[in-house]
Amino acid sequence: MALESNEYPDKSINKFESMLKTDDVYFFDAEDFEEIIHHYLNNGKISLGKKAIQIGLEQHPNSMELKLLQVEVLAFEDKFDAAETLLDEIQTINVTNEEVYIQRANIRSKQDKHQEAVNLLLEALDITDHSFDIHSLLGMEYLFMDNYEQAKLSFMRCVEIDDRDYSSLYNVVYCFEFLEDYDGSILYLNDYLDRNPYCEVAWHQLGKMYLAKKLYIEALTAFDFAVISDDSFIGAYFEKGKVLEKLGRYNEAIENYESTISIEDPTSYAFLRLGKCHEKLGNYDLAKYYYYHTVHEDPLLDKGWLAITDFHFRQKNYEKAIYYINKAINIDGENPKYWKKAGKLYAALNNWDEADFAYKQAVDLGNYELETWRNWAEVLNKIGDYNSAIQVLIQGLEFYPDNSDLTYKLAGIHLKNHDLDEAKSILSKAMKLDIGKLQQFEKEFPEFIEVDWVKALVSKIRKTAK
């Protein structure tokens, strides 16, 4: 398996490249060729790697290591038959070479035959004392198969072998998360920290697990220890800031977000969180300052544009909010969140036609949220386009079939459209879904409350509900 290229001296590489330029033939040890080939493969220079393999095998035709590197390149290029033929040749000479099984497993994995790959890796485990890489590969194969329990156990084995293997540690936690076993993850990380009390990575992951369980004080303590273990760990400062926000400790959250800026170049996310905190504290000028910096730093961050739009919306400065959401739409007109927000803003300005267009765009781009259907139908109701409002509500009910809000609204719109039979049937269904929401219906459609058949239907449903 290829090793990091920076572990090798440049001398052999320079000599090899000099040979290629001059057409001279220099002799290299097989180990030198391995170094050269690893260097090229790790740097993506496949053609030079292949050239080195060719010359290496000419000088050392019986080198197993060079042949295995040739297999690796053949597999990389999806030349599986040629790779398998060469592996057969190698295995005939050396039956107990675990790298043969590893390369065969790599080929099966690339062919999406993950169970076969697992079987081969398990065979490799039986014939080697160097099992770390194999456990890591097994973990990845199990992930491909969505077998998170086995993947977790494989990565745990890697951490047992090398407790500084943070990549495997992350994967263990990822498996716990996917299995929604937060308690198991917390126990595992605490046990790991008993042995490695100054591991900032483990403290950081532990904090995230506590955060997932909404144990904010415990999460804060974990992130504090992550920072103590490594006072330049930006991720821990960010997470600590998020917890402090949830606890309403905005000034302390600001300190942590500012720490990230002092350690490294500021990010749009840091500016966004600073803006949110200052807005919560009523520091509106500072909030605007940071929101503007958010969109300047990353014009494609939708959360930034939505934050600055919402800021002006909350200030009831709708025209300015429209200006910023339209700037966002000009940058990314395919973002349904922007169109949904535009619809809400145009509705606030009683600009119903623009609101209708915006909500249509939002839905066409894949926004099927309950609020979108409800608000779009209300816009069409305001316009007086009852037929379209009915169609929108019917579409919305395909996504939320038992939603009483949409059902009551549909009944009301049918009433306004003089579809009495439909209205009676749908209103009856709405009251059966949630009689408590009848007050909302009465508020939205007060003109129908005193209609005799409506009063009779309400009385009938109430009696049935008792």
Short mmCIF file of C-alpha atoms in Angstrom, two decimals:
data_model
loop_
_atom_site.label_atom_id
_atom_site.label_comp_id
_atom_site.label_asym_id
_atom_site.label_seq_id
_atom_site.Cartn_x
_atom_site.Cartn_y
_atom_site.Cartn_z
CA MET A 1 0.00 0.00 0.00
CA ALA A 2 1.31 3.48 -0.92
CA LEU A 3 3.00 5.42 1.86
CA GLU A 4 3.29 9.15 2.31
CA SER A 5 5.67 10.55 -0.28
CA ASN A 6 7.25 12.97 2.14
CA GLU A 7 8.72 10.03 4.04
CA TYR A 8 11.17 9.49 1.18
CA PRO A 9 14.35 11.37 0.31
CA ASP A 10 14.50 13.23 -2.97
CA LYS A 11 17.80 11.68 -4.03
CA SER A 12 16.36 8.57 -5.73
CA ILE A 13 13.60 10.58 -7.39
CA ASN A 14 16.02 13.15 -8.81
CA LYS A 15 18.30 10.40 -10.08
CA PHE A 16 15.37 8.60 -11.73
CA GLU A 17 14.08 11.74 -13.44
CA SER A 18 17.60 12.56 -14.62
CA MET A 19 17.75 9.07 -16.16
CA LEU A 20 14.47 9.67 -18.03
CA LYS A 21 15.73 12.97 -19.45
CA THR A 22 19.10 11.61 -20.65
CA ASP A 23 18.01 8.13 -21.77
CA ASP A 24 20.85 6.72 -19.67
CA VAL A 25 20.14 3.57 -17.66
CA TYR A 26 20.89 3.71 -13.96
CA PHE A 27 20.61 0.81 -11.57
CA PHE A 28 18.35 1.13 -8.50
CA ASP A 29 17.71 -1.25 -5.65
CA ALA A 30 14.17 -2.65 -5.58
CA GLU A 31 13.57 -0.60 -2.42
CA ASP A 32 14.57 2.57 -4.29
CA PHE A 33 12.02 1.78 -6.98
CA GLU A 34 9.36 1.28 -4.31
CA GLU A 35 10.15 4.73 -2.90
CA ILE A 36 10.01 6.32 -6.35
CA ILE A 37 6.73 4.61 -7.26
CA HIS A 38 5.08 5.50 -3.94
CA HIS A 39 6.11 9.11 -4.45
CA TYR A 40 4.51 9.31 -7.89
CA LEU A 41 1.33 7.45 -6.95
CA ASN A 42 0.78 9.58 -3.86
CA ASN A 43 1.17 12.73 -5.94
CA GLY A 44 -1.18 11.56 -8.67
CA LYS A 45 1.58 11.16 -11.28
CA ILE A 46 0.31 7.81 -12.50
CA SER A 47 2.16 7.77 -15.84
CA LEU A 48 5.52 8.32 -14.10
CA GLY A 49 4.59 5.68 -11.54
CA LYS A 50 3.86 3.22 -14.34
CA LYS A 51 7.16 4.07 -16.00
CA ALA A 52 9.01 3.43 -12.74
CA ILE A 53 7.19 0.09 -12.31
CA GLN A 54 8.14 -0.94 -15.86
CA ILE A 55 11.84 -0.12 -15.41
CA GLY A 56 11.84 -1.55 -11.89
CA LEU A 57 10.50 -4.91 -13.06
CA GLU A 58 13.01 -4.95 -15.90
CA GLN A 59 15.80 -4.66 -13.32
CA HIS A 60 14.09 -6.78 -10.61
CA PRO A 61 11.70 -9.17 -12.39
CA ASN A 62 11.11 -11.28 -9.27
CA SER A 63 10.27 -8.43 -6.88
CA MET A 64 6.91 -9.18 -5.23
CA GLU A 65 6.59 -5.62 -3.94
CA LEU A 66 6.99 -4.11 -7.41
CA LYS A 67 4.49 -6.57 -8.86
CA LEU A 68 2.00 -5.66 -6.12
CA LEU A 69 2.45 -1.98 -6.97
CA GLN A 70 1.72 -2.88 -10.59
CA VAL A 71 -1.48 -4.59 -9.39
CA GLU A 72 -2.41 -1.43 -7.49
CA VAL A 73 -2.07 0.66 -10.65
CA LEU A 74 -4.00 -1.85 -12.76
CA ALA A 75 -6.83 -1.82 -10.20
CA PHE A 76 -6.77 1.98 -10.14
CA GLU A 77 -7.26 1.96 -13.92
CA ASP A 78 -10.09 -0.62 -13.60
CA LYS A 79 -8.04 -3.26 -15.45
CA PHE A 80 -9.34 -5.91 -13.10
CA ASP A 81 -8.67 -9.02 -15.22
CA ALA A 82 -5.02 -8.11 -15.73
CA ALA A 83 -4.68 -7.32 -12.01
CA GLU A 84 -6.24 -10.67 -11.02
CA THR A 85 -3.94 -12.57 -13.41
CA LEU A 86 -0.90 -10.93 -11.86
CA LEU A 87 -2.20 -11.65 -8.35
CA ASP A 88 -2.62 -15.33 -9.28
CA GLU A 89 1.01 -15.37 -10.38
CA ILE A 90 2.18 -13.76 -7.14
CA GLN A 91 0.06 -16.05 -4.96
CA THR A 92 1.48 -19.13 -6.68
CA ILE A 93 4.92 -18.08 -5.47
CA ASN A 94 3.90 -16.69 -2.08
CA VAL A 95 0.65 -18.10 -0.68
CA THR A 96 0.84 -16.24 2.65
CA ASN A 97 1.29 -12.71 1.31
CA GLU A 98 -1.55 -10.72 2.94
CA GLU A 99 -1.12 -7.91 0.40
CA VAL A 100 -2.48 -10.27 -2.28
CA TYR A 101 -5.74 -10.58 -0.30
CA ILE A 102 -5.83 -6.83 0.31
CA GLN A 103 -5.46 -6.05 -3.39
CA ARG A 104 -8.08 -8.65 -4.32
CA ALA A 105 -10.39 -7.04 -1.74
CA ASN A 106 -9.68 -3.63 -3.28
CA ILE A 107 -10.73 -4.96 -6.69
CA ARG A 108 -13.95 -6.50 -5.28
CA SER A 109 -14.73 -3.23 -3.53
CA LYS A 110 -14.34 -1.27 -6.75
CA GLN A 111 -16.73 -3.77 -8.37
CA ASP A 112 -19.26 -3.11 -5.55
CA LYS A 113 -18.80 -6.67 -4.28
CA HIS A 114 -18.32 -5.54 -0.71
CA GLN A 115 -19.14 -8.80 1.06
CA GLU A 116 -16.53 -10.58 -1.07
CA ALA A 117 -14.07 -7.83 -0.16
CA VAL A 118 -14.83 -8.37 3.54
CA ASN A 119 -14.27 -12.11 3.19
CA LEU A 120 -10.87 -11.55 1.57
CA LEU A 121 -9.84 -9.06 4.24
CA LEU A 122 -10.83 -11.52 6.96
CA GLU A 123 -8.59 -14.09 5.26
CA ALA A 124 -5.77 -11.54 5.26
CA LEU A 125 -6.26 -11.04 9.01
CA ASP A 126 -5.63 -14.75 9.58
CA ILE A 127 -2.16 -14.66 8.02
CA THR A 128 -0.67 -11.42 9.30
CA ASP A 129 0.49 -9.84 12.53
CA HIS A 130 0.11 -6.34 11.04
CA SER A 131 -3.65 -5.96 11.22
CA PHE A 132 -4.15 -2.18 11.59
CA ASP A 133 -4.62 -1.38 7.89
CA ILE A 134 -6.84 -4.41 7.41
CA HIS A 135 -9.19 -3.41 10.24
CA SER A 136 -9.38 0.08 8.74
CA LEU A 137 -10.22 -1.34 5.30
CA LEU A 138 -12.81 -3.64 6.88
CA GLY A 139 -14.41 -0.66 8.56
CA MET A 140 -14.75 1.13 5.22
CA GLU A 141 -16.23 -1.96 3.53
CA TYR A 142 -18.80 -2.30 6.31
CA LEU A 143 -19.69 1.37 5.84
CA PHE A 144 -20.24 0.73 2.13
CA MET A 145 -22.62 -2.07 3.16
CA ASP A 146 -24.41 0.19 5.70
CA ASN A 147 -23.36 -2.26 8.42
CA TYR A 148 -22.59 0.41 11.00
CA GLU A 149 -22.35 -1.99 13.93
CA GLN A 150 -19.55 -4.01 12.35
CA ALA A 151 -17.89 -0.87 10.98
CA LYS A 152 -17.85 0.56 14.49
CA LEU A 153 -16.16 -2.55 15.86
CA SER A 154 -13.51 -2.49 13.12
CA PHE A 155 -12.65 1.15 13.73
CA MET A 156 -12.62 0.52 17.48
CA ARG A 157 -9.98 -2.14 16.84
CA CYS A 158 -7.91 0.43 14.96
CA VAL A 159 -8.10 2.80 17.93
CA GLU A 160 -7.07 -0.04 20.26
CA ILE A 161 -3.98 -0.63 18.12
CA ASP A 162 -3.18 3.10 17.77
CA ASP A 163 -4.96 5.44 20.15
CA ARG A 164 -3.72 8.41 18.09
CA ASP A 165 -5.57 7.24 15.01
CA TYR A 166 -8.05 10.11 15.06
CA SER A 167 -9.49 9.22 11.68
CA SER A 168 -10.73 5.92 13.10
CA LEU A 169 -11.88 7.65 16.27
CA TYR A 170 -14.02 10.00 14.18
CA ASN A 171 -15.41 6.99 12.31
CA VAL A 172 -16.31 5.23 15.55
CA VAL A 173 -18.27 8.28 16.69
CA TYR A 174 -19.87 8.59 13.23
CA CYS A 175 -21.14 5.01 13.53
CA PHE A 176 -22.54 5.66 17.01
CA GLU A 177 -24.26 8.77 15.66
CA PHE A 178 -25.77 6.93 12.71
CA LEU A 179 -27.05 4.24 15.06
CA GLU A 180 -28.41 7.08 17.26
CA ASP A 181 -26.60 5.50 20.18
CA TYR A 182 -25.48 8.73 21.82
CA ASP A 183 -25.22 7.14 25.25
CA GLY A 184 -22.95 4.44 23.85
CA SER A 185 -20.78 7.06 22.20
CA ILE A 186 -20.53 9.05 25.44
CA LEU A 187 -19.47 5.93 27.37
CA TYR A 188 -16.91 5.03 24.72
CA LEU A 189 -15.41 8.53 24.59
CA ASN A 190 -15.26 8.84 28.37
CA ASP A 191 -13.46 5.51 28.53
CA TYR A 192 -11.05 6.70 25.82
CA LEU A 193 -10.44 9.95 27.73
CA ASP A 194 -9.63 8.04 30.90
CA ARG A 195 -6.62 6.72 28.97
CA ASN A 196 -5.96 9.90 26.94
CA PRO A 197 -7.07 12.81 29.13
CA TYR A 198 -5.50 15.51 26.95
CA CYS A 199 -6.96 14.45 23.61
CA GLU A 200 -8.70 17.53 22.24
CA VAL A 201 -10.33 15.50 19.44
CA ALA A 202 -12.08 13.17 21.90
CA TRP A 203 -13.22 16.07 24.12
CA HIS A 204 -14.59 17.83 21.04
CA GLN A 205 -16.51 14.72 19.92
CA LEU A 206 -17.79 14.14 23.46
CA GLY A 207 -19.08 17.70 23.56
CA LYS A 208 -20.95 17.14 20.29
CA MET A 209 -22.59 14.02 21.70
CA TYR A 210 -23.73 15.88 24.81
CA LEU A 211 -25.00 18.66 22.55
CA ALA A 212 -27.02 16.12 20.53
CA LYS A 213 -28.67 15.06 23.81
CA LYS A 214 -29.23 18.73 24.77
CA LEU A 215 -27.02 18.30 27.84
CA TYR A 216 -25.65 21.79 27.45
CA ILE A 217 -23.67 22.11 30.68
CA GLU A 218 -21.91 18.79 30.08
CA ALA A 219 -21.24 19.81 26.46
CA LEU A 220 -19.78 23.11 27.62
CA THR A 221 -17.46 21.32 30.04
CA ALA A 222 -16.26 18.97 27.29
CA PHE A 223 -15.54 21.84 24.89
CA ASP A 224 -13.73 23.68 27.69
CA PHE A 225 -11.42 20.67 28.10
CA ALA A 226 -10.90 20.54 24.32
CA VAL A 227 -9.72 24.16 24.41
CA ILE A 228 -7.54 23.49 27.46
CA SER A 229 -5.96 20.56 25.60
CA ASP A 230 -5.36 22.70 22.50
CA ASP A 231 -5.96 26.43 22.79
CA SER A 232 -5.81 26.80 18.99
CA PHE A 233 -8.58 24.25 18.32
CA ILE A 234 -11.00 26.38 16.32
CA GLY A 235 -13.71 23.71 16.12
CA ALA A 236 -13.96 23.61 19.91
CA TYR A 237 -14.37 27.40 20.14
CA PHE A 238 -17.15 27.28 17.55
CA GLU A 239 -19.00 24.49 19.32
CA LYS A 240 -18.55 26.19 22.68
CA GLY A 241 -20.01 29.36 21.18
CA LYS A 242 -23.04 27.46 19.91
CA VAL A 243 -23.69 25.99 23.37
CA LEU A 244 -23.34 29.38 25.03
CA GLU A 245 -25.88 30.79 22.55
CA LYS A 246 -28.35 28.06 23.50
CA LEU A 247 -27.80 28.97 27.16
CA GLY A 248 -28.47 32.63 26.36
CA ARG A 249 -24.92 33.63 27.34
CA TYR A 250 -24.38 35.74 24.23
CA ASN A 251 -21.44 37.84 25.43
CA GLU A 252 -19.45 34.69 26.24
CA ALA A 253 -20.45 33.19 22.88
CA ILE A 254 -19.12 36.33 21.18
CA GLU A 255 -15.78 35.91 22.98
CA ASN A 256 -15.45 32.38 21.62
CA TYR A 257 -16.35 33.33 18.06
CA GLU A 258 -13.88 36.22 18.26
CA SER A 259 -11.23 33.73 19.42
CA THR A 260 -11.63 31.83 16.16
CA ILE A 261 -11.02 35.04 14.21
CA SER A 262 -7.89 35.82 16.22
CA ILE A 263 -6.47 32.32 15.64
CA GLU A 264 -7.19 32.02 11.93
CA ASP A 265 -8.61 34.05 9.04
CA PRO A 266 -12.26 34.88 9.74
CA THR A 267 -14.93 32.71 8.18
CA SER A 268 -18.40 33.62 7.01
CA TYR A 269 -19.80 31.28 9.66
CA ALA A 270 -17.99 33.18 12.45
CA PHE A 271 -19.35 36.51 11.15
CA LEU A 272 -22.85 35.03 10.95
CA ARG A 273 -22.81 33.77 14.53
CA LEU A 274 -21.39 37.09 15.77
CA GLY A 275 -24.21 38.89 13.97
CA LYS A 276 -26.83 36.63 15.54
CA CYS A 277 -25.40 37.15 19.04
CA HIS A 278 -25.23 40.93 18.71
CA GLU A 279 -28.79 41.03 17.40
CA LYS A 280 -29.95 39.04 20.43
CA LEU A 281 -28.20 41.59 22.66
CA GLY A 282 -29.86 44.48 20.82
CA ASN A 283 -26.56 45.66 19.32
CA TYR A 284 -28.22 46.24 15.95
CA ASP A 285 -25.44 48.25 14.31
CA LEU A 286 -22.91 45.55 15.18
CA ALA A 287 -25.34 42.86 14.03
CA LYS A 288 -25.66 44.57 10.63
CA TYR A 289 -21.88 44.97 10.45
CA TYR A 290 -21.31 41.25 10.90
CA TYR A 291 -24.17 40.21 8.60
CA TYR A 292 -22.74 42.39 5.82
CA HIS A 293 -19.33 40.82 6.40
CA THR A 294 -20.93 37.36 6.23
CA VAL A 295 -22.26 37.85 2.69
CA HIS A 296 -19.10 39.70 1.63
CA GLU A 297 -16.93 36.80 2.84
CA ASP A 298 -19.11 34.15 1.17
CA PRO A 299 -21.74 35.43 -1.28
CA LEU A 300 -23.02 31.87 -1.81
CA LEU A 301 -23.81 31.23 1.86
CA ASP A 302 -27.61 31.26 1.89
CA LYS A 303 -27.73 31.53 5.68
CA GLY A 304 -25.94 34.87 5.42
CA TRP A 305 -28.43 36.42 2.99
CA LEU A 306 -31.36 34.98 4.93
CA ALA A 307 -29.95 36.38 8.19
CA ILE A 308 -29.56 39.91 6.84
CA THR A 309 -32.99 39.71 5.19
CA ASP A 310 -34.61 38.47 8.42
CA PHE A 311 -32.83 41.21 10.35
CA HIS A 312 -34.48 43.92 8.25
CA PHE A 313 -37.77 42.01 8.27
CA ARG A 314 -37.80 41.99 12.07
CA GLN A 315 -37.07 45.71 11.98
CA LYS A 316 -40.13 46.00 9.69
CA ASN A 317 -37.87 47.48 7.05
CA TYR A 318 -39.46 45.41 4.29
CA GLU A 319 -38.10 47.36 1.35
CA LYS A 320 -34.53 46.81 2.51
CA ALA A 321 -35.27 43.16 3.20
CA ILE A 322 -36.59 42.79 -0.37
CA TYR A 323 -33.44 44.48 -1.67
CA TYR A 324 -31.19 41.93 0.03
CA ILE A 325 -33.23 38.86 -0.84
CA ASN A 326 -33.26 39.98 -4.48
CA LYS A 327 -29.47 40.37 -4.35
CA ALA A 328 -29.33 36.81 -3.11
CA ILE A 329 -31.65 35.64 -5.92
CA ASN A 330 -29.45 37.39 -8.49
CA ILE A 331 -26.47 35.40 -7.17
CA ASP A 332 -28.28 32.07 -6.86
CA GLY A 333 -31.69 32.04 -8.50
CA GLU A 334 -31.99 28.27 -8.02
CA ASN A 335 -32.15 28.50 -4.22
CA PRO A 336 -35.74 27.74 -3.08
CA LYS A 337 -35.13 29.28 0.37
CA TYR A 338 -34.57 32.67 -1.23
CA TRP A 339 -37.81 32.50 -3.22
CA LYS A 340 -39.78 31.38 -0.17
CA LYS A 341 -38.42 34.33 1.79
CA ALA A 342 -39.20 36.67 -1.13
CA GLY A 343 -42.79 35.39 -1.14
CA LYS A 344 -43.16 36.16 2.55
CA LEU A 345 -41.73 39.67 2.09
CA TYR A 346 -43.87 40.54 -0.92
CA ALA A 347 -46.92 39.35 1.02
CA ALA A 348 -45.95 41.62 3.92
CA LEU A 349 -45.94 44.50 1.39
CA ASN A 350 -49.32 43.36 -0.02
CA ASN A 351 -47.62 42.80 -3.38
CA TRP A 352 -49.66 39.69 -4.06
CA ASP A 353 -48.67 39.08 -7.69
CA GLU A 354 -44.96 39.08 -6.87
CA ALA A 355 -45.63 36.92 -3.81
CA ASP A 356 -47.53 34.43 -5.99
CA PHE A 357 -44.63 34.26 -8.46
CA ALA A 358 -42.07 33.84 -5.67
CA TYR A 359 -43.94 30.98 -4.00
CA LYS A 360 -44.41 29.26 -7.38
CA GLN A 361 -40.64 29.49 -7.94
CA ALA A 362 -39.95 28.11 -4.47
CA VAL A 363 -42.17 25.06 -5.08
CA ASP A 364 -40.84 24.51 -8.61
CA LEU A 365 -37.34 24.42 -7.11
CA GLY A 366 -38.30 21.79 -4.55
CA ASN A 367 -39.49 23.65 -1.45
CA TYR A 368 -42.46 21.58 -0.21
CA GLU A 369 -42.62 22.84 3.36
CA LEU A 370 -46.01 23.10 5.03
CA GLU A 371 -45.65 26.84 5.54
CA THR A 372 -45.00 27.36 1.82
CA TRP A 373 -48.26 25.69 0.74
CA ARG A 374 -50.26 27.49 3.41
CA ASN A 375 -48.80 30.92 2.63
CA TRP A 376 -49.03 30.50 -1.14
CA ALA A 377 -52.70 29.52 -0.86
CA GLU A 378 -53.34 32.59 1.29
CA VAL A 379 -51.70 34.83 -1.32
CA LEU A 380 -53.97 33.37 -4.03
CA ASN A 381 -56.92 33.83 -1.68
CA LYS A 382 -56.03 37.53 -1.38
CA ILE A 383 -55.82 37.83 -5.17
CA GLY A 384 -59.22 36.12 -5.46
CA ASP A 385 -57.85 33.29 -7.58
CA TYR A 386 -59.73 30.60 -5.69
CA ASN A 387 -59.29 27.84 -8.27
CA SER A 388 -55.50 28.18 -8.12
CA ALA A 389 -55.61 28.34 -4.31
CA ILE A 390 -57.58 25.08 -4.28
CA GLN A 391 -55.02 23.40 -6.56
CA VAL A 392 -52.15 24.59 -4.35
CA LEU A 393 -53.85 23.23 -1.22
CA ILE A 394 -54.60 19.89 -2.92
CA GLN A 395 -50.89 19.66 -3.84
CA GLY A 396 -49.90 20.54 -0.29
CA LEU A 397 -52.20 17.86 1.11
CA GLU A 398 -50.42 15.27 -1.04
CA PHE A 399 -47.35 15.97 1.13
CA TYR A 400 -49.28 16.50 4.39
CA PRO A 401 -52.46 14.40 3.95
CA ASP A 402 -53.74 14.74 7.52
CA ASN A 403 -52.82 18.36 8.14
CA SER A 404 -55.79 20.15 9.66
CA ASP A 405 -54.53 23.67 8.81
CA LEU A 406 -54.46 22.97 5.08
CA THR A 407 -57.74 21.06 5.26
CA TYR A 408 -59.59 23.91 7.03
CA LYS A 409 -58.17 26.41 4.56
CA LEU A 410 -59.23 24.23 1.63
CA ALA A 411 -62.78 24.07 3.03
CA GLY A 412 -62.86 27.85 3.40
CA ILE A 413 -61.58 28.47 -0.14
CA HIS A 414 -64.19 26.05 -1.54
CA LEU A 415 -66.85 28.03 0.32
CA LYS A 416 -65.60 31.27 -1.21
CA ASN A 417 -65.64 29.55 -4.60
CA HIS A 418 -69.25 28.42 -3.98
CA ASP A 419 -68.33 24.71 -4.10
CA LEU A 420 -70.74 23.84 -1.31
CA ASP A 421 -70.70 20.04 -1.55
CA GLU A 422 -66.89 19.96 -1.56
CA ALA A 423 -66.77 22.50 1.25
CA LYS A 424 -69.12 20.44 3.47
CA SER A 425 -67.14 17.24 2.96
CA ILE A 426 -63.76 18.87 3.56
CA LEU A 427 -64.88 20.94 6.55
CA SER A 428 -66.27 17.79 8.15
CA LYS A 429 -62.93 16.05 7.61
CA ALA A 430 -61.01 19.04 9.04
CA MET A 431 -63.08 19.06 12.23
CA LYS A 432 -62.61 15.32 12.66
CA LEU A 433 -58.85 15.82 12.30
CA ASP A 434 -58.70 18.59 14.91
CA ILE A 435 -61.84 20.26 16.27
CA GLY A 436 -59.60 22.57 18.28
CA LYS A 437 -58.44 24.32 15.08
CA LEU A 438 -62.02 25.42 14.32
CA GLN A 439 -61.31 28.77 15.97
CA GLN A 440 -58.60 29.43 13.40
CA PHE A 441 -61.09 28.66 10.63
CA GLU A 442 -63.59 31.07 12.19
CA LYS A 443 -60.89 33.74 12.30
CA GLU A 444 -59.85 33.23 8.65
CA PHE A 445 -63.37 32.88 7.24
CA PRO A 446 -65.67 34.78 9.64
CA GLU A 447 -68.31 35.29 6.93
CA PHE A 448 -69.30 31.63 7.12
CA ILE A 449 -69.65 31.18 10.88
CA GLU A 450 -73.34 32.07 11.00
CA VAL A 451 -74.30 30.01 7.94
CA ASP A 452 -76.93 27.52 9.11
CA TRP A 453 -75.46 24.37 7.63
CA VAL A 454 -72.00 25.27 8.99
CA LYS A 455 -73.46 25.72 12.49
CA ALA A 456 -75.33 22.41 12.16
CA LEU A 457 -72.19 20.58 10.99
CA VAL A 458 -70.15 22.00 13.87
CA SER A 459 -72.80 20.92 16.36
CA LYS A 460 -72.96 17.42 14.86
CA ILE A 461 -69.15 16.94 14.94
CA ARG A 462 -68.93 18.24 18.51
CA LYS A 463 -71.55 15.73 19.65
CA THR A 464 -69.78 12.90 17.85
CA ALA A 465 -66.45 13.88 19.48
CA LYS A 466 -67.91 13.59 23.01
#
